[in-house]
CSV table of C-alpha atoms and ligand atoms in Angstrom, one decimal:
chain,number,residue,atom,x,y,z
A,22,MET,CA,0.0,0.0,0.0
A,23,SER,CA,1.5,3.3,-1.0
A,24,GLU,CA,1.5,6.4,1.3
A,25,ARG,CA,-1.5,8.6,1.6
A,26,ILE,CA,-1.1,11.8,-0.5
A,27,PRO,CA,-2.1,14.9,1.6
A,28,VAL,CA,-3.8,17.9,0.2
A,29,PHE,CA,-1.1,20.2,1.6
A,30,LYS,CA,2.5,19.4,2.4
A,31,PRO,CA,4.4,22.4,3.7
A,32,TYR,CA,8.0,22.4,2.7
A,33,ILE,CA,10.3,22.9,5.7
A,34,GLY,CA,13.9,22.5,4.7
A,35,VAL,CA,17.2,22.8,6.6
A,36,ASP,CA,17.3,26.5,5.8
A,37,THR,CA,14.0,27.1,7.6
A,38,VAL,CA,15.1,25.0,10.6
A,39,LYS,CA,18.4,27.0,10.7
A,40,ALA,CA,16.5,30.3,10.5
A,41,ALA,CA,14.3,29.4,13.4
A,42,VAL,CA,17.2,28.3,15.5
A,43,ASP,CA,19.0,31.5,14.8
A,44,ALA,CA,16.0,33.6,15.7
A,45,LEU,CA,15.7,31.6,19.0
A,46,ASP,CA,19.4,32.1,19.7
A,47,LEU,CA,19.0,35.9,19.2
A,48,GLY,CA,16.9,35.9,22.4
A,49,TRP,CA,14.5,38.7,21.3
A,50,LEU,CA,11.5,36.6,20.5
A,51,GLY,CA,8.9,39.3,20.0
A,52,MET,CA,8.7,41.8,17.2
A,53,GLY,CA,12.2,42.9,16.0
A,54,SER,CA,14.8,42.8,13.3
A,55,TYR,CA,13.5,39.7,11.5
A,56,VAL,CA,10.1,41.4,11.1
A,57,ARG,CA,11.9,44.4,9.4
A,58,ASP,CA,13.7,42.0,7.1
A,59,PHE,CA,10.6,40.0,6.3
A,60,GLU,CA,8.7,43.2,5.4
A,61,ALA,CA,11.6,44.4,3.3
A,62,GLY,CA,11.8,41.0,1.5
A,63,LEU,CA,8.1,41.0,0.8
A,64,GLY,CA,8.3,44.6,-0.5
A,65,SER,CA,11.1,43.7,-2.8
A,66,ILE,CA,9.3,40.6,-4.3
A,67,LEU,CA,6.2,42.6,-4.8
A,68,GLY,CA,8.0,45.6,-6.3
A,69,VAL,CA,6.6,48.0,-3.6
A,70,GLU,CA,8.4,51.3,-3.4
A,71,GLY,CA,8.9,52.8,0.0
A,72,GLU,CA,8.3,51.1,3.3
A,73,ARG,CA,4.6,50.3,2.8
A,74,VAL,CA,4.5,46.7,3.9
A,75,VAL,CA,3.3,45.9,7.5
A,76,ALA,CA,3.6,42.3,8.8
A,77,VAL,CA,1.1,41.0,11.3
A,78,ASN,CA,0.3,37.7,13.0
A,79,THR,CA,-2.3,36.3,10.6
A,80,GLY,CA,-4.0,37.1,7.3
A,81,THR,CA,-7.3,37.5,9.2
A,82,SER,CA,-5.7,40.2,11.4
A,83,ALA,CA,-4.4,41.9,8.3
A,84,LEU,CA,-7.9,41.9,6.8
A,85,HIS,CA,-9.3,43.3,10.1
A,86,LEU,CA,-6.7,46.1,10.1
A,87,ALA,CA,-7.3,46.7,6.4
A,88,MET,CA,-10.9,47.6,7.4
A,89,LEU,CA,-9.8,49.9,10.2
A,90,SER,CA,-7.2,51.5,8.0
A,91,LEU,CA,-9.9,52.4,5.4
A,92,GLY,CA,-12.1,53.8,8.2
A,93,ILE,CA,-14.7,51.0,7.8
A,94,GLY,CA,-16.9,50.6,10.8
A,95,PRO,CA,-20.5,50.2,12.1
A,96,GLY,CA,-23.2,50.9,9.5
A,97,ASP,CA,-20.8,50.3,6.6
A,98,GLU,CA,-21.0,47.5,4.0
A,99,VAL,CA,-18.2,45.6,2.4
A,100,ILE,CA,-19.0,43.6,-0.8
A,101,THR,CA,-17.2,40.3,-0.8
A,102,PRO,CA,-17.5,37.2,-3.0
A,103,SER,CA,-19.4,34.6,-1.0
A,104,PHE,CA,-16.9,32.2,-2.4
A,105,ASN,CA,-14.1,33.4,-0.1
A,106,ASN,CA,-12.2,32.5,3.1
A,107,ILE,CA,-14.1,32.8,6.4
A,108,GLY,CA,-11.4,35.2,7.6
A,109,ASP,CA,-12.7,37.9,5.2
A,110,PHE,CA,-16.2,37.6,6.6
A,111,GLN,CA,-15.1,37.7,10.2
A,112,ALA,CA,-12.8,40.6,9.6
A,113,ILE,CA,-15.7,42.7,8.2
A,114,ARG,CA,-17.8,41.8,11.2
A,115,LEU,CA,-14.9,42.5,13.6
A,116,ALA,CA,-14.8,46.0,12.2
A,117,GLY,CA,-18.5,46.3,13.0
A,118,ALA,CA,-19.4,46.4,9.3
A,119,GLU,CA,-21.6,44.0,7.3
A,120,PRO,CA,-20.6,41.7,4.5
A,121,VAL,CA,-22.6,41.8,1.3
A,122,PHE,CA,-22.4,38.6,-0.7
A,123,CYS,CA,-21.6,38.8,-4.4
A,124,ASP,CA,-21.4,36.1,-7.1
A,125,ILE,CA,-18.2,35.0,-8.9
A,126,ASP,CA,-17.4,34.7,-12.6
A,127,GLU,CA,-17.2,31.3,-14.2
A,128,GLU,CA,-13.8,31.8,-15.6
A,129,THR,CA,-11.6,33.1,-12.8
A,130,LEU,CA,-13.8,32.1,-9.9
A,131,GLY,CA,-13.1,35.6,-8.6
A,132,ILE,CA,-15.7,38.3,-7.9
A,133,ASP,CA,-18.2,39.1,-10.8
A,134,VAL,CA,-17.5,42.8,-11.2
A,135,GLU,CA,-20.8,43.6,-12.9
A,136,LYS,CA,-22.8,41.9,-10.2
A,137,ALA,CA,-20.7,43.7,-7.6
A,138,GLU,CA,-21.5,47.0,-9.2
A,139,ALA,CA,-25.2,46.2,-9.0
A,140,LEU,CA,-24.8,45.6,-5.2
A,141,ILE,CA,-23.2,49.0,-4.4
A,142,SER,CA,-25.3,51.0,-2.0
A,143,ALA,CA,-24.9,54.3,-0.2
A,144,ARG,CA,-23.4,52.3,2.7
A,145,THR,CA,-20.8,50.5,0.6
A,146,LYS,CA,-17.2,51.4,1.6
A,147,ALA,CA,-15.2,48.7,0.0
A,148,VAL,CA,-15.2,45.7,-2.3
A,149,ILE,CA,-13.0,42.7,-1.9
A,150,GLY,CA,-11.2,41.0,-4.8
A,151,MET,CA,-9.7,37.6,-4.1
A,152,ASP,CA,-7.5,35.5,-6.5
A,153,TYR,CA,-8.9,32.0,-6.2
A,154,ALA,CA,-6.2,29.4,-6.3
A,155,GLY,CA,-3.6,32.1,-7.3
A,156,ILE,CA,-5.4,33.0,-10.5
A,157,PRO,CA,-5.8,36.8,-10.5
A,158,CYS,CA,-9.4,38.0,-10.4
A,159,ARG,CA,-10.4,40.8,-12.8
A,160,LEU,CA,-8.4,43.3,-11.0
A,161,ASP,CA,-8.4,46.1,-13.6
A,162,ALA,CA,-12.2,46.0,-14.1
A,163,LEU,CA,-12.7,45.9,-10.3
A,164,LYS,CA,-10.4,48.8,-9.7
A,165,GLU,CA,-12.0,50.8,-12.4
A,166,MET,CA,-15.6,50.1,-11.2
A,167,ALA,CA,-14.7,50.8,-7.6
A,168,ALA,CA,-13.1,54.2,-8.5
A,169,ARG,CA,-16.2,55.2,-10.4
A,170,HIS,CA,-18.3,54.6,-7.3
A,171,ASP,CA,-15.7,56.0,-4.9
A,172,VAL,CA,-15.3,52.8,-3.0
A,173,LYS,CA,-12.1,51.2,-2.0
A,174,VAL,CA,-10.6,47.9,-3.2
A,175,ILE,CA,-9.3,45.5,-0.6
A,176,HIS,CA,-7.3,42.9,-2.5
A,177,ASP,CA,-7.1,39.7,-0.7
A,178,ALA,CA,-4.1,38.2,-2.4
A,179,ALA,CA,-3.6,35.4,0.2
A,180,HIS,CA,-3.6,32.8,-2.6
A,181,ALA,CA,-1.5,34.7,-5.0
A,182,LEU,CA,1.9,35.7,-3.6
A,183,GLY,CA,4.1,35.7,-6.7
A,184,SER,CA,1.3,35.9,-9.3
A,185,ARG,CA,1.4,38.7,-11.8
A,186,LEU,CA,-1.1,40.4,-14.0
A,187,HIS,CA,-0.2,42.5,-17.1
A,188,GLY,CA,3.4,42.3,-15.8
A,189,ARG,CA,2.6,43.8,-12.4
A,190,SER,CA,2.7,42.2,-9.0
A,191,MET,CA,-0.4,41.6,-6.9
A,192,ALA,CA,0.4,44.7,-4.8
A,193,ALA,CA,-0.2,47.0,-7.7
A,194,TYR,CA,-4.0,46.9,-7.8
A,195,GLY,CA,-5.8,47.3,-4.5
A,196,ASN,CA,-6.0,50.3,-2.1
A,197,ILE,CA,-4.8,47.7,0.4
A,198,THR,CA,-3.4,44.3,-0.5
A,199,VAL,CA,-3.4,41.5,2.0
A,200,PHE,CA,-1.4,38.3,2.3
A,201,SER,CA,-1.4,35.3,4.6
A,202,PHE,CA,1.5,33.0,5.6
A,203,ASP,CA,-0.5,30.4,7.5
A,204,PRO,CA,0.7,26.8,7.6
A,205,VAL,CA,-0.6,25.8,4.2
A,206,LYS,CA,0.0,28.9,2.1
A,207,ILE,CA,2.5,29.0,-0.7
A,208,ILE,CA,5.1,30.3,1.8
A,209,THR,CA,4.5,29.9,5.5
A,210,SER,CA,5.7,31.7,8.6
A,211,ILE,CA,3.6,29.1,10.6
A,212,ASP,CA,1.2,31.9,11.1
A,213,GLY,CA,1.5,35.4,9.7
A,214,GLY,CA,0.0,38.0,7.4
A,215,ALA,CA,0.9,41.3,5.8
A,216,LEU,CA,-0.7,44.4,4.4
A,217,VAL,CA,0.5,46.7,1.6
A,218,VAL,CA,-0.9,50.2,2.0
A,219,GLU,CA,-0.6,53.5,0.1
A,220,THR,CA,0.7,56.0,2.6
A,221,ALA,CA,3.3,56.5,5.4
A,222,ALA,CA,0.5,57.7,7.7
A,223,GLN,CA,-1.4,54.4,7.2
A,224,VAL,CA,1.8,52.5,8.0
A,225,GLU,CA,2.2,54.4,11.3
A,226,ALA,CA,-1.4,53.8,12.3
A,227,LEU,CA,-1.0,50.1,11.5
A,228,HIS,CA,2.2,50.0,13.7
A,229,ARG,CA,0.1,51.2,16.6
A,230,TYR,CA,-2.9,48.9,15.9
A,231,ARG,CA,-0.8,45.8,15.8
A,232,LEU,CA,0.9,46.6,19.1
A,233,LEU,CA,-1.9,47.3,21.6
A,234,GLY,CA,-2.2,50.9,20.4
A,235,MET,CA,1.2,51.8,21.8
A,236,ASP,CA,3.1,54.5,20.0
A,237,GLN,CA,6.3,52.5,20.2
A,238,SER,CA,8.7,53.4,17.4
A,239,ALA,CA,8.7,50.5,15.0
A,240,ARG,CA,12.2,51.7,13.9
A,241,ARG,CA,13.4,51.1,17.4
A,242,MET,CA,11.7,47.7,17.8
A,243,TYR,CA,13.3,46.7,14.5
A,244,THR,CA,16.7,46.9,16.3
A,245,ASN,CA,15.4,44.5,19.0
A,246,GLU,CA,14.8,47.2,21.6
A,247,ARG,CA,11.7,48.9,23.1
A,248,ALA,CA,10.8,52.0,24.9
A,249,TRP,CA,9.2,52.0,28.4
A,250,THR,CA,7.4,55.3,28.0
A,251,TYR,CA,4.7,55.6,25.4
A,252,ASP,CA,1.2,56.8,24.9
A,253,VAL,CA,-1.9,54.9,23.9
A,254,ALA,CA,-4.3,57.1,22.0
A,255,ASP,CA,-6.6,54.6,20.3
A,256,ARG,CA,-7.7,51.0,20.4
A,257,GLY,CA,-5.1,48.4,19.5
A,258,PHE,CA,-4.6,44.7,19.2
A,259,ARG,CA,-2.0,42.1,19.8
A,260,TYR,CA,-1.5,41.4,16.1
A,261,HIS,CA,2.3,41.9,15.7
A,262,LEU,CA,4.5,39.2,14.1
A,263,ALA,CA,7.1,37.7,16.2
A,264,ASN,CA,10.8,37.4,15.2
A,265,LEU,CA,10.7,33.6,15.3
A,266,HIS,CA,7.8,33.6,12.8
A,267,ALA,CA,9.3,36.3,10.6
A,268,SER,CA,12.6,34.3,10.4
A,269,ILE,CA,10.7,31.3,9.1
A,270,GLY,CA,8.8,33.5,6.6
A,271,LEU,CA,12.0,35.1,5.5
A,272,SER,CA,13.7,31.7,4.9
A,273,GLN,CA,10.7,30.6,2.9
A,274,LEU,CA,10.7,33.8,0.8
A,275,GLU,CA,14.1,32.8,-0.5
A,276,LEU,CA,12.6,29.6,-1.9
A,277,LEU,CA,9.5,31.2,-3.4
A,278,GLY,CA,10.8,31.0,-7.0
A,279,GLY,CA,11.3,27.3,-6.7
A,280,PHE,CA,8.0,26.8,-5.0
A,281,ILE,CA,6.2,28.6,-7.7
A,282,GLU,CA,8.1,26.9,-10.6
A,283,THR,CA,7.5,23.4,-9.3
A,284,ARG,CA,3.8,24.0,-8.4
A,285,ARG,CA,3.3,25.4,-11.9
A,286,ASP,CA,4.8,22.2,-13.4
A,287,ALA,CA,2.5,20.1,-11.2
A,288,CYS,CA,-0.5,22.1,-12.3
A,289,ARG,CA,0.4,21.8,-16.0
A,290,ARG,CA,0.9,18.1,-15.6
A,291,TYR,CA,-2.5,17.8,-14.0
A,292,ALA,CA,-4.0,19.8,-16.8
A,293,SER,CA,-2.6,17.5,-19.5
A,294,LEU,CA,-3.4,14.3,-17.6
A,295,LEU,CA,-7.0,15.3,-16.9
A,296,ALA,CA,-7.8,17.2,-20.1
A,297,ALA,CA,-9.6,14.2,-21.6
A,298,VAL,CA,-11.6,13.1,-18.5
A,299,GLU,CA,-15.3,13.6,-19.2
A,300,GLY,CA,-17.3,15.5,-16.7
A,301,LEU,CA,-14.4,17.5,-15.3
A,302,LYS,CA,-13.8,21.2,-15.7
A,303,LEU,CA,-10.2,22.4,-15.2
A,304,PRO,CA,-8.9,25.9,-14.4
A,305,ALA,CA,-9.0,28.1,-17.5
A,306,THR,CA,-5.3,29.1,-17.4
A,307,ASP,CA,-2.0,27.8,-18.7
A,308,PHE,CA,-0.5,29.1,-15.4
A,309,THR,CA,1.9,31.6,-17.0
A,310,ASP,CA,2.2,34.3,-14.4
A,311,VAL,CA,0.1,32.3,-11.9
A,312,ALA,CA,1.7,31.3,-8.6
A,313,PRO,CA,-0.6,28.3,-7.9
A,314,PHE,CA,-1.8,27.9,-4.3
A,315,ILE,CA,-4.2,25.0,-4.9
A,316,TYR,CA,-5.1,22.9,-7.9
A,317,TYR,CA,-8.8,22.6,-8.2
A,318,VAL,CA,-11.1,20.7,-10.6
A,319,ARG,CA,-14.9,21.0,-10.9
A,320,VAL,CA,-16.8,17.7,-10.8
A,321,GLY,CA,-20.2,18.1,-12.5
A,322,GLY,CA,-23.4,16.1,-12.4
A,323,GLY,CA,-23.7,15.9,-8.6
A,324,ARG,CA,-20.9,13.4,-8.4
A,325,ARG,CA,-18.3,15.4,-6.4
A,326,ASP,CA,-18.9,13.7,-3.1
A,327,ASP,CA,-18.7,10.2,-4.6
A,328,VAL,CA,-15.4,11.2,-6.2
A,329,ILE,CA,-14.1,12.4,-2.9
A,330,ARG,CA,-14.9,9.0,-1.3
A,331,ALA,CA,-13.4,7.0,-4.1
A,332,LEU,CA,-10.2,9.1,-4.0
A,333,GLY,CA,-10.0,8.7,-0.2
A,334,GLU,CA,-10.2,4.9,-0.7
A,335,ALA,CA,-7.3,5.2,-3.2
A,336,GLY,CA,-5.2,7.0,-0.6
A,337,VAL,CA,-5.7,10.5,-2.1
A,338,ASP,CA,-6.8,13.2,0.3
A,339,THR,CA,-8.8,16.1,-1.1
A,340,GLY,CA,-10.2,19.4,0.1
A,341,ILE,CA,-13.2,21.7,-0.5
A,342,HIS,CA,-12.4,25.4,-0.9
A,343,TRP,CA,-15.0,26.6,0.0
A,344,ILE,CA,-18.4,26.2,1.5
A,345,PRO,CA,-19.8,29.6,0.3
A,346,GLY,CA,-20.2,32.1,3.1
A,347,HIS,CA,-23.9,32.7,2.7
A,348,ASN,CA,-24.6,29.2,4.0
A,349,PHE,CA,-23.1,29.8,7.4
A,350,THR,CA,-25.5,30.4,10.4
A,351,PHE,CA,-23.6,33.5,11.4
A,352,LEU,CA,-23.9,35.1,8.0
A,353,ARG,CA,-27.4,33.9,7.0
A,354,THR,CA,-29.0,37.4,7.2
A,355,CYS,CA,-26.4,39.3,5.2
A,356,ARG,CA,-27.6,41.1,2.1
A,357,ARG,CA,-26.7,39.4,-1.1
A,358,GLY,CA,-27.1,39.4,-4.8
A,359,GLU,CA,-28.0,36.5,-7.1
A,360,LEU,CA,-25.5,33.7,-6.3
A,361,SER,CA,-26.2,31.0,-8.9
A,362,VAL,CA,-22.6,30.6,-10.1
A,363,THR,CA,-21.4,30.5,-6.5
A,364,ASP,CA,-24.0,27.8,-5.5
A,365,ARG,CA,-23.1,25.6,-8.5
A,366,ILE,CA,-19.4,26.0,-8.1
A,367,GLY,CA,-19.7,25.3,-4.4
A,368,ARG,CA,-21.2,21.9,-5.2
A,369,GLU,CA,-18.6,21.1,-7.9
A,370,ILE,CA,-15.3,22.4,-6.5
A,371,LEU,CA,-12.7,19.9,-5.4
A,372,THR,CA,-9.1,20.6,-4.3
A,373,LEU,CA,-6.5,18.0,-5.4
A,374,PRO,CA,-3.1,17.7,-3.6
A,375,LEU,CA,-0.6,20.3,-4.7
A,376,HIS,CA,2.8,20.6,-3.1
A,377,SER,CA,6.0,22.5,-3.7
A,378,PHE,CA,8.6,20.1,-5.3
A,379,MET,CA,5.8,17.6,-5.9
A,380,PRO,CA,7.2,14.6,-7.8
A,381,ALA,CA,5.6,13.9,-11.2
A,382,SER,CA,4.8,10.4,-10.1
A,383,THR,CA,2.6,11.8,-7.3
A,384,VAL,CA,0.7,14.0,-9.7
A,385,GLU,CA,0.3,10.9,-11.9
A,386,ARG,CA,-1.0,8.8,-9.1
A,387,VAL,CA,-3.6,11.5,-8.2
A,388,ALA,CA,-4.7,12.0,-11.8
A,389,HIS,CA,-5.0,8.2,-12.3
A,390,ALA,CA,-7.1,7.8,-9.2
A,391,LEU,CA,-9.3,10.7,-10.2
A,392,SER,CA,-9.9,9.3,-13.8
A,393,GLY,CA,-10.6,5.9,-12.2
A,394,ALA,CA,-13.0,7.4,-9.7
A,395,ILE,CA,-15.0,9.1,-12.5
A,396,ALA,CA,-15.0,6.0,-14.7
A,397,GLN,CA,-16.2,3.9,-11.8
A,398,ARG,CA,-19.1,6.4,-11.2
A,399,ARG,CA,-20.0,6.2,-14.9
A,400,ALA,CA,-20.2,2.5,-14.8
A,401,ALA,CA,-22.3,2.5,-11.6
B,515,PLP,C1,-5.8,31.9,4.4
B,515,PLP,C2,-6.6,33.0,3.9
B,515,PLP,C3,-7.1,34.0,4.7
B,515,PLP,C4,-6.8,34.1,6.2
B,515,PLP,O1,-5.5,34.1,6.5
B,515,PLP,P1,-5.0,33.5,7.9
B,515,PLP,O2,-3.5,33.7,7.9
B,515,PLP,O3,-5.3,32.0,7.8
B,515,PLP,O4,-5.7,34.2,9.0
B,515,PLP,C5,-7.8,35.0,4.1
B,515,PLP,N1,-8.2,35.0,2.8
B,515,PLP,C6,-7.8,34.0,2.0
B,515,PLP,C7,-8.2,34.0,0.6
B,515,PLP,C8,-7.0,33.0,2.5
B,515,PLP,O5,-6.7,32.0,1.7
């Protein structure tokens, strides 16, 4: 019996282990010099000019602070695809605002810009674009539409670190761009997140928000020191990133190129092995400029859950990204548009295993098991 194939398999190499040991040896475990270096490394990979990257402890915290940074609060609405991570919905609610659920487009599985426009109300403050699986959503159209209505774009690029659109990085489109480095993302800091913002004033406010509201100088903390006198002028959270986590993120950032390259190869291999399988829909991309986070297929005809079972029996784990948000008890009363594409995709979507440095033979085993599962269903 061959080994089970997990959906996610974080790559932790000797470099990452060494980085973590070095950070522990430094003795300054909280926010410090590694955080500065991680922010600078992200800024450089994203082509961000000036110091406009702020690292925090999770992607969800980054989303919460994105809301506060844009002045979003009680009484406001934020339009989000219902087909999104729970963190986005909770972040909107944490800010005291209300999510409004929008449909997605069939091709990118990102927000349907025309349907989003139809949902804009006098209370709308922002609209969230999210790049499903690492495939950019229609960022130009979204940005143009939002500007016309004077609402902000929060770009949740948690799936898309390293993806590009029209030659530009993912940080080039939103008023605020958000990333996550949780355990399964394309790079991990075990847990972590980051925001890219537009102004130095936003950066300063975020430095206070992430550290209990204290007006500690980040510049000083970046040298592994702190002040004992400070003021607190506003609310704040314990959202800072720790040196240990930043050191791990930094070590992973160095490997990002290889992660992306080998994930792309695996996606292309899946695409060619599965192209002829009847009843499957594959991502509509050749993965040029895509940094793939997950590889998904769509299983039509109400057969997805049988396919999941058959794959499980063949030792292949799968995932579901996601159950659409409007199905959750907590969010049942949220305003929404027509969600027919979301509902259908939510029944069809299936995440196959995708790892950095995934061997071709593993991709082949998954593809073989999937074709077999579908053929078996046909015969039944
Ligand atoms: C992972 C993820 C988040 C949340 O990030 P955490 O670091 O897990 O809090 C938000 N949005 C998307 C699209 C994600 O994939």
